[in-house]
CSV table of C-alpha atoms in Angstrom, one decimal:
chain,number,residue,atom,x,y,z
T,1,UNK,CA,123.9,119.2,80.2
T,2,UNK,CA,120.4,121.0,81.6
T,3,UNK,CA,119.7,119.7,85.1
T,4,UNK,CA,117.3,116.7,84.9
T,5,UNK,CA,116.0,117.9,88.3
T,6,UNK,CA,114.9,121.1,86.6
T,7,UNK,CA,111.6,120.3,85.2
T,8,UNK,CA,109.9,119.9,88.3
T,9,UNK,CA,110.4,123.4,89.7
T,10,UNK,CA,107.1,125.2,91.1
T,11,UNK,CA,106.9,128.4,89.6
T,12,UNK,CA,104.2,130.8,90.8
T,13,UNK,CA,102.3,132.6,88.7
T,14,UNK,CA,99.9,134.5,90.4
T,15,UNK,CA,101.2,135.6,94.2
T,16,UNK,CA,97.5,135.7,96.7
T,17,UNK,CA,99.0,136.9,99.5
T,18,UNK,CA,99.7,135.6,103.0
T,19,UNK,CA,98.0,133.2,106.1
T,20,UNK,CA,100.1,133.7,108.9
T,21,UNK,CA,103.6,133.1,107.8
T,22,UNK,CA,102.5,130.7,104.6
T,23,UNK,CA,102.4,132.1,100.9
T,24,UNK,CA,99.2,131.7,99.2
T,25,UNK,CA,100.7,131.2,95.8
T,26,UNK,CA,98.9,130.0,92.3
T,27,UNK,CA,101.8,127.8,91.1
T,28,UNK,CA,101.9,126.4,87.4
T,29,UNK,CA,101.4,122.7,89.4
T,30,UNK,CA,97.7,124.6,90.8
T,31,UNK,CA,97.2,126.0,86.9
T,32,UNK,CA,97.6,121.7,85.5
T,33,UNK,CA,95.1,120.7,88.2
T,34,UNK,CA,92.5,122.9,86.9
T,35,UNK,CA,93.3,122.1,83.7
T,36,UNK,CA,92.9,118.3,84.4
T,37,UNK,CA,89.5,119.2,86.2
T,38,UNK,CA,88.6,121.5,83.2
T,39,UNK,CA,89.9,118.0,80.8
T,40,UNK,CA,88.1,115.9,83.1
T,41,UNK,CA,84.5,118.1,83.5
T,42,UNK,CA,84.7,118.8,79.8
T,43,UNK,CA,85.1,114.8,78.9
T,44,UNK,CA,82.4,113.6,81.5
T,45,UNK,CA,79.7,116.5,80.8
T,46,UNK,CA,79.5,118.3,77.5
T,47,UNK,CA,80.9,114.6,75.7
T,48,UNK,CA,77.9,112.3,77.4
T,49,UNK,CA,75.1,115.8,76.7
T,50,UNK,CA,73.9,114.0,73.2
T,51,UNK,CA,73.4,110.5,75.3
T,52,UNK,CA,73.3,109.4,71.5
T,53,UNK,CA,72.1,105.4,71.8
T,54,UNK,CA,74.6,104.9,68.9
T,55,UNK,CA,77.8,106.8,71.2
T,56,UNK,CA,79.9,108.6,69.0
T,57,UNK,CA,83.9,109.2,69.8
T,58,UNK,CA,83.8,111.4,72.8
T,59,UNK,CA,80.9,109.8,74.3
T,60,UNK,CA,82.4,106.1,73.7
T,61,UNK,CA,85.2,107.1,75.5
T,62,UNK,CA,83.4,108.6,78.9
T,63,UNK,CA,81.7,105.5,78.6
T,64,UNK,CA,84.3,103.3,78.1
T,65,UNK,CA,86.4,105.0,81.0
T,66,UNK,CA,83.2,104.5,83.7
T,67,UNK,CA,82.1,101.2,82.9
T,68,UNK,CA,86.1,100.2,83.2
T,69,UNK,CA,86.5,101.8,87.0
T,70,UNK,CA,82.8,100.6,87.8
T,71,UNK,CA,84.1,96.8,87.1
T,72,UNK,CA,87.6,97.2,88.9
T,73,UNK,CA,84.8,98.4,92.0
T,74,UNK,CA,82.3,96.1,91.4
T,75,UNK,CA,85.7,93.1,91.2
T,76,UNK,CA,87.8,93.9,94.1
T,77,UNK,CA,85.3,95.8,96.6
T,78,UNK,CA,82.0,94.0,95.8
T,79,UNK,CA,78.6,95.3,95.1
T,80,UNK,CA,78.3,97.3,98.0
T,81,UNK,CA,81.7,98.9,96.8
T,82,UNK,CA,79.6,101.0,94.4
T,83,UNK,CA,78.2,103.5,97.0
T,84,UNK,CA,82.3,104.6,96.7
T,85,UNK,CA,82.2,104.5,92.8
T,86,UNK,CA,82.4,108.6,92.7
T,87,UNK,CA,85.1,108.6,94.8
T,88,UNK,CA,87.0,106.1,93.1
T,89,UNK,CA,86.2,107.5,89.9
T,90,UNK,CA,87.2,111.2,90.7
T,91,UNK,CA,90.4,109.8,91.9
T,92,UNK,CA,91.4,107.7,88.5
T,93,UNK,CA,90.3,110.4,86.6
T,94,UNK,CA,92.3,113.1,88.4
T,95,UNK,CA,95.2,111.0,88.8
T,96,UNK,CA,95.0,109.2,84.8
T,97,UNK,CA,94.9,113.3,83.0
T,98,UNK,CA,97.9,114.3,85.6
T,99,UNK,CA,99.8,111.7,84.6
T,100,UNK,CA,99.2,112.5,81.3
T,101,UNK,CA,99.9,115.9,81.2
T,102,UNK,CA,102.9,115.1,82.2
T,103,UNK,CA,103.8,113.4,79.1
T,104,UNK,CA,103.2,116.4,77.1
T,105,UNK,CA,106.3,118.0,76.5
T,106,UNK,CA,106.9,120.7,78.2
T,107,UNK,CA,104.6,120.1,80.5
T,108,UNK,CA,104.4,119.7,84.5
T,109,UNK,CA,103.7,116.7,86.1
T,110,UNK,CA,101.7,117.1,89.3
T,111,UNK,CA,102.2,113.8,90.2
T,112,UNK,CA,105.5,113.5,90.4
T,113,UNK,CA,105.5,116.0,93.6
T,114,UNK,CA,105.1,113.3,96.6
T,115,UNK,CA,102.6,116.3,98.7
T,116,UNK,CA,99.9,116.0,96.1
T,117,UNK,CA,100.8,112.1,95.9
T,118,UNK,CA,100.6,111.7,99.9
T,119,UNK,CA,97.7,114.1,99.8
T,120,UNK,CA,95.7,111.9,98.0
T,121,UNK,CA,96.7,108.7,99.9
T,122,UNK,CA,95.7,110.7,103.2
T,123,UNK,CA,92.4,111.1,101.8
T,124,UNK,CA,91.9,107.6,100.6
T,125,UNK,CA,93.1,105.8,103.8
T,126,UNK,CA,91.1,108.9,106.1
T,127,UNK,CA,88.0,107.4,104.0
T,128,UNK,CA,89.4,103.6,105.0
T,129,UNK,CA,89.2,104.5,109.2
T,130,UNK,CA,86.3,106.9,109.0
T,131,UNK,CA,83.8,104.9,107.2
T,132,UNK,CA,85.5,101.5,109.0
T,133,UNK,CA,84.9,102.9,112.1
T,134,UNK,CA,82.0,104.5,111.8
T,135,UNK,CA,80.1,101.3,109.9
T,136,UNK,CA,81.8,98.4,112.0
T,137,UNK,CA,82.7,100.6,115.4
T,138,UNK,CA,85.3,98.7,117.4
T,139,UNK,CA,84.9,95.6,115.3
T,140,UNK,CA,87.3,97.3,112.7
T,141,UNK,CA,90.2,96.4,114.7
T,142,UNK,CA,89.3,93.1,114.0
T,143,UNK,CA,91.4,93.3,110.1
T,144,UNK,CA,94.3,93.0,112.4
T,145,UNK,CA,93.2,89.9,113.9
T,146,UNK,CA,92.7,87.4,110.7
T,147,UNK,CA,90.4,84.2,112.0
T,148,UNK,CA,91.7,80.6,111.9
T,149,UNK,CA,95.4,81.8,113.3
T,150,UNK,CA,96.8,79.9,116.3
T,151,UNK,CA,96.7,81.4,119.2
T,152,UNK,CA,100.8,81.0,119.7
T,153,UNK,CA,101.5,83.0,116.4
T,154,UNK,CA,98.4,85.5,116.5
T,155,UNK,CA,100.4,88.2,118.7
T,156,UNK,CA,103.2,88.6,115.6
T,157,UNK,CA,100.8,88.0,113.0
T,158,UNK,CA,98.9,90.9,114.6
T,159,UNK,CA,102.0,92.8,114.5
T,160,UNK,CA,103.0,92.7,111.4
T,161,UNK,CA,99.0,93.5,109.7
T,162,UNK,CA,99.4,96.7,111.9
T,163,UNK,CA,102.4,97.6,110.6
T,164,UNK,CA,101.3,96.7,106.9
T,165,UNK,CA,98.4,99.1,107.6
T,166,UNK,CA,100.4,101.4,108.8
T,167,UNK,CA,103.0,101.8,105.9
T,168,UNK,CA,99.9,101.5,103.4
T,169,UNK,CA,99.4,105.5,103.1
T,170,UNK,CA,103.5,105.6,102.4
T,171,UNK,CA,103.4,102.7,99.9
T,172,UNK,CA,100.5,104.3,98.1
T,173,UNK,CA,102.1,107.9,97.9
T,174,UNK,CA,105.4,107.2,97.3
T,175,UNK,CA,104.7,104.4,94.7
T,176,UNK,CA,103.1,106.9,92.5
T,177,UNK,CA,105.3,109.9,93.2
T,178,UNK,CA,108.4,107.6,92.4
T,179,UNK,CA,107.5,106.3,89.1
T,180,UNK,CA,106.2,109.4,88.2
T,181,UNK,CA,110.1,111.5,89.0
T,182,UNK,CA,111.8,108.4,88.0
T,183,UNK,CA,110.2,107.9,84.6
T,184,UNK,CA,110.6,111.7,84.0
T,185,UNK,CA,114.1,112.1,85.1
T,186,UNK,CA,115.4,109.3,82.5
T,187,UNK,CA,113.8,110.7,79.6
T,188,UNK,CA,115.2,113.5,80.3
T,189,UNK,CA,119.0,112.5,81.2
T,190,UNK,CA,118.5,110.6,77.9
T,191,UNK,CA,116.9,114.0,76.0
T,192,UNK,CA,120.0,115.8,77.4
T,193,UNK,CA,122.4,113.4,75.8
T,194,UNK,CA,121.0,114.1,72.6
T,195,UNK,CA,121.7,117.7,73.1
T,196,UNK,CA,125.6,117.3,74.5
T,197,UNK,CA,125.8,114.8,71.2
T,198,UNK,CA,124.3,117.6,69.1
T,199,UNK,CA,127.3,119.9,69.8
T,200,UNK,CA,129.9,118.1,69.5
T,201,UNK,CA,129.4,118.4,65.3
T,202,UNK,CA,128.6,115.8,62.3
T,203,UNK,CA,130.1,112.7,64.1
T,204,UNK,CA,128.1,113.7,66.9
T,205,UNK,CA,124.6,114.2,64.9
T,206,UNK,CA,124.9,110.5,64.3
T,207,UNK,CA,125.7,109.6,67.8
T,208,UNK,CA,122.6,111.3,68.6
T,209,UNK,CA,120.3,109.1,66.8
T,210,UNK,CA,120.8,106.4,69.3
T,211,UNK,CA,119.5,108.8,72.1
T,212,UNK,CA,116.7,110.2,70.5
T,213,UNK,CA,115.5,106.6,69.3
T,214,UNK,CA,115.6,105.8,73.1
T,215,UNK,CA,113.8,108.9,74.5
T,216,UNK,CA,110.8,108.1,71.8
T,217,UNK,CA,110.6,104.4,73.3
T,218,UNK,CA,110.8,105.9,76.9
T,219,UNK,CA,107.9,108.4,76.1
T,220,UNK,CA,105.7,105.1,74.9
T,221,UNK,CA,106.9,103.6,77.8
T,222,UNK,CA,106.0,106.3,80.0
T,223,UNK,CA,102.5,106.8,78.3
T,224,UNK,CA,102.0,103.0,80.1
T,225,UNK,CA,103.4,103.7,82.9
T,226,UNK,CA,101.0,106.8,83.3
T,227,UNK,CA,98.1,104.9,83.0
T,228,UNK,CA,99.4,101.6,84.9
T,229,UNK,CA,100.1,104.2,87.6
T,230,UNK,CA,96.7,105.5,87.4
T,231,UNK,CA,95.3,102.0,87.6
T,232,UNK,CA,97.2,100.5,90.3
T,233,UNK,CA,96.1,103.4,92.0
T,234,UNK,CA,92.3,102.9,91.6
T,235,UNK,CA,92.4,99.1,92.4
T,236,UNK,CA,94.6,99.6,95.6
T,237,UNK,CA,91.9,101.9,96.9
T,238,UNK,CA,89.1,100.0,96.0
T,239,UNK,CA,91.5,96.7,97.8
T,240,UNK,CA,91.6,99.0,101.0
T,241,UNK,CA,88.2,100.0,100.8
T,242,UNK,CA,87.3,96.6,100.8
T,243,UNK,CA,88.9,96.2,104.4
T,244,UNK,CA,86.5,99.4,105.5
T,245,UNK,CA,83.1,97.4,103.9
T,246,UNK,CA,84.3,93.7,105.4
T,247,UNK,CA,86.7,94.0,108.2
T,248,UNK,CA,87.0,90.1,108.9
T,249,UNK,CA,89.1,88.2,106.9
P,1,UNK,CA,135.7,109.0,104.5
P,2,UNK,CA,134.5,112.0,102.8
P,3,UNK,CA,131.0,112.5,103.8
P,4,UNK,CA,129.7,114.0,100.1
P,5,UNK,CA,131.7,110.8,98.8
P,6,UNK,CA,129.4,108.3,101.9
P,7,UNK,CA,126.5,110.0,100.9
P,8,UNK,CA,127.1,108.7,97.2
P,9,UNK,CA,128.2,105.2,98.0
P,10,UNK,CA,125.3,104.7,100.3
P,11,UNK,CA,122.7,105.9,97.6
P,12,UNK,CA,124.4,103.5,95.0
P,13,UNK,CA,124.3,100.9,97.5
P,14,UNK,CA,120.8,101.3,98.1
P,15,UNK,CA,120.0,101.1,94.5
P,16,UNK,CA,120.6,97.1,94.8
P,17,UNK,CA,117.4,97.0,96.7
P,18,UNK,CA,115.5,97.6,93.2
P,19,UNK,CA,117.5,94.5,91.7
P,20,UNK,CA,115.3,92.2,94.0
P,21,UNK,CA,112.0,94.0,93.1
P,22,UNK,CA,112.9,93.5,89.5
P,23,UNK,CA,113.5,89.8,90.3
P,24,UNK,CA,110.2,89.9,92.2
P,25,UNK,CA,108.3,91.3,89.4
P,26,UNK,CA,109.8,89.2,86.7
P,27,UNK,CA,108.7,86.0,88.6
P,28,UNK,CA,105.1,87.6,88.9
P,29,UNK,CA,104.8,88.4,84.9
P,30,UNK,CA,106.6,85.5,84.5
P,31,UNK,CA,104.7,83.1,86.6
P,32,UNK,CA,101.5,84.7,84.9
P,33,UNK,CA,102.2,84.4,81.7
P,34,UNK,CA,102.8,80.4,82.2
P,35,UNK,CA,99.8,80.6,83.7
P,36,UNK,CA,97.9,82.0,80.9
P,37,UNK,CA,99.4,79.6,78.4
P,38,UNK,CA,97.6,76.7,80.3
P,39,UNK,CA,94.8,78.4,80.8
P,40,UNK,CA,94.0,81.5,78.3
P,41,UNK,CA,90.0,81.5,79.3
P,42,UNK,CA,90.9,82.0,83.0
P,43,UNK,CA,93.5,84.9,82.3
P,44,UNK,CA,91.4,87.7,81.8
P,45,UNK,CA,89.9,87.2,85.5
P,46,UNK,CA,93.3,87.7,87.1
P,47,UNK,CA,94.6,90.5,85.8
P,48,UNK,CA,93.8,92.6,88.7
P,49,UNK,CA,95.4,90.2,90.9
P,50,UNK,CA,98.5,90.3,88.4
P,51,UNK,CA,98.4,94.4,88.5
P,52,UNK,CA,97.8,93.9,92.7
P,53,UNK,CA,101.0,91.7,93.2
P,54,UNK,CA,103.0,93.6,91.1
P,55,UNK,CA,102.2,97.0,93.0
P,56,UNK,CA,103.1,95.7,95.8
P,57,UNK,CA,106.3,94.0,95.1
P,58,UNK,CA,106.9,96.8,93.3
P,59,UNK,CA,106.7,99.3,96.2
P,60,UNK,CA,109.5,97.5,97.7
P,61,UNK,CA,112.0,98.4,95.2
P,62,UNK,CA,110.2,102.1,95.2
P,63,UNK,CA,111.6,102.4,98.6
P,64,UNK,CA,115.0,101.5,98.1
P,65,UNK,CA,114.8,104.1,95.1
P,66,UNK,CA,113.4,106.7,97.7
P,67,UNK,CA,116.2,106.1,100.5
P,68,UNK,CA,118.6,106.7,97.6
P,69,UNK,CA,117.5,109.9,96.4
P,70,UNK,CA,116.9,110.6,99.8
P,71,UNK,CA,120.4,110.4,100.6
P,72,UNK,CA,121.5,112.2,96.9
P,73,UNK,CA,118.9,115.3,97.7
P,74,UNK,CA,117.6,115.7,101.4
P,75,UNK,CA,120.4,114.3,103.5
């Protein structure tokens, strides 16, 4: 059976050179990003150039995808939440096209590599501290003392929001990462029992209809889980980002 | 014990973690969706508390799943 593992080799494709002792290499995972950016540039700017009053296909959809993000903002980080919107909305986008380039067969999913993943949960809780202390100064620290505690329990309770904060970047990373390798390894196990089933003869080509009926439900499954992924993403920034705008509980 | 055979049993073993993330997020849909039947108006306004609760329980069972292919690949 081909190695479920397999598909998410880097391959490079176009060798830079070197820094130091690292490899600058253009991998086929650097080729999707741009491809997502290239998805992503060519869905926000040339479909929203007619700003037809009547939007047609294209244009609904760009539409459709900011007024979404801008109420998931607006809902769980409040009005002054919006001055984050491009953020937010670079990282849905970037993340939603990944995830569902990955669905496309043959295809490599970006995502499912936990140094892009962490990557982008670095950048989001960096934001969280750097704006939190920068806005609020030392009165940040206060998200780790919630009000209207008793004083007796405060010490532990403190404890344990520090430590919440502090596995928050390793939730967030590993959460999508995870899904992402998870989803892809099954469908594929299940793919490659369609293939052993194949070869075994006539018995076994209708053996393999069980398979292949399951890998089509996985991909529909999948295509959710890509954009749930995508989602749960979004609104657990905006959540944290919400601890940088209002510190106090 | 053989240690390639340790390495698998503690890998299954931490594979039970995710039974008690699937209980957790059953509850959550579950709890929900009873919800919603009482109330359909008020169901729309929580769905971002639904998808909130469910990522994190979720990321519970996402670390068991990660010590386990942890132990199958890295260790």
């Amino acid at each position: 059976m081909a190695d479920p593992i397999h598909q998410f080799e880097l391959k490079p494709i176009l060798r830079l050179g070197h820094i130091g002792n690292t490899e600058i290499v253009f991998t086929n995972a650097s080729l999707f990003m741009f491809g997502a950016l290239g998805v992503i540039a060519l869905l926000t700017l040339a479909a929203t150039r007619g700003r037809a009053l009547v939007p047609g296909r294209m244009q609904s959809l760009a539409e459709m995808s900011y007024e979404f993000v801008a109420a998931t903002v607006r809902s769980s980080a409040g009005q002054e939440g919006m001055r984050f919107f491009p953020f937010v909305f670079s990282l849905f986008m970037f993340i939603l096209v990944l995830n569902l380039f990955g669905i496309i067969p043959g295809g490599f999913t970006v995502t499912s590599h936990i140094i892009i993943t962490f990557a982008l949960a670095a950048l989001v809780i960096g934001t969280v501290l750097v704006y939190g202390f920068a806005k609020h100064g030392l009165r940040f620290l206060r998200l780790f003392v919630p009000s209207g505690v008793p004083v007796y329990i405060l010490p532990l309770v403190t404890m344990i929001e520090v430590i919440s904060f502090l596995s928050r970047p390793i939730s967030l990373s590993v959460r999508l990462f995870a899904n992402m390798l998870a989803g892809h390894i099954t469908l594929k196990v299940f793919a490659g029992f369609v293939a052993s089933l194949g070869a075994l003869g006539a018995a076994g080509w209708l053996g393999a209809v069980l398979p292949l009926g399951m890998t089509v439900a996985l991909t529909a499954l999948e295509l959710l889980v890509a954009v749930l992924q995508a989602y749960v993403f979004t609104i657990l920034t905006c959540i944290y980002l919400n601890d940088a705008l209002h510190p106090g509980h | 014990m053989d240690p390639t055979a340790a390495k698998f049993i503690g890998a299954g073993l931490a594979c039970l973690g995710m039974g008690g993330a699937g209980i957790g997020v059953g509850l959550i849909f579950a709890n929900y969706l009873s919800g919603a039947l009482r109330n359909p108006s008020a169901a729309d306004g929580q769905f971002a508390r639904l998808i909130f609760g469910f990522a994190v329980t979720e990321a519970l069972g996402i670390f068991s799943l990660l010590v386990a292919l942890l132990l199958l690949f890295v260790v």
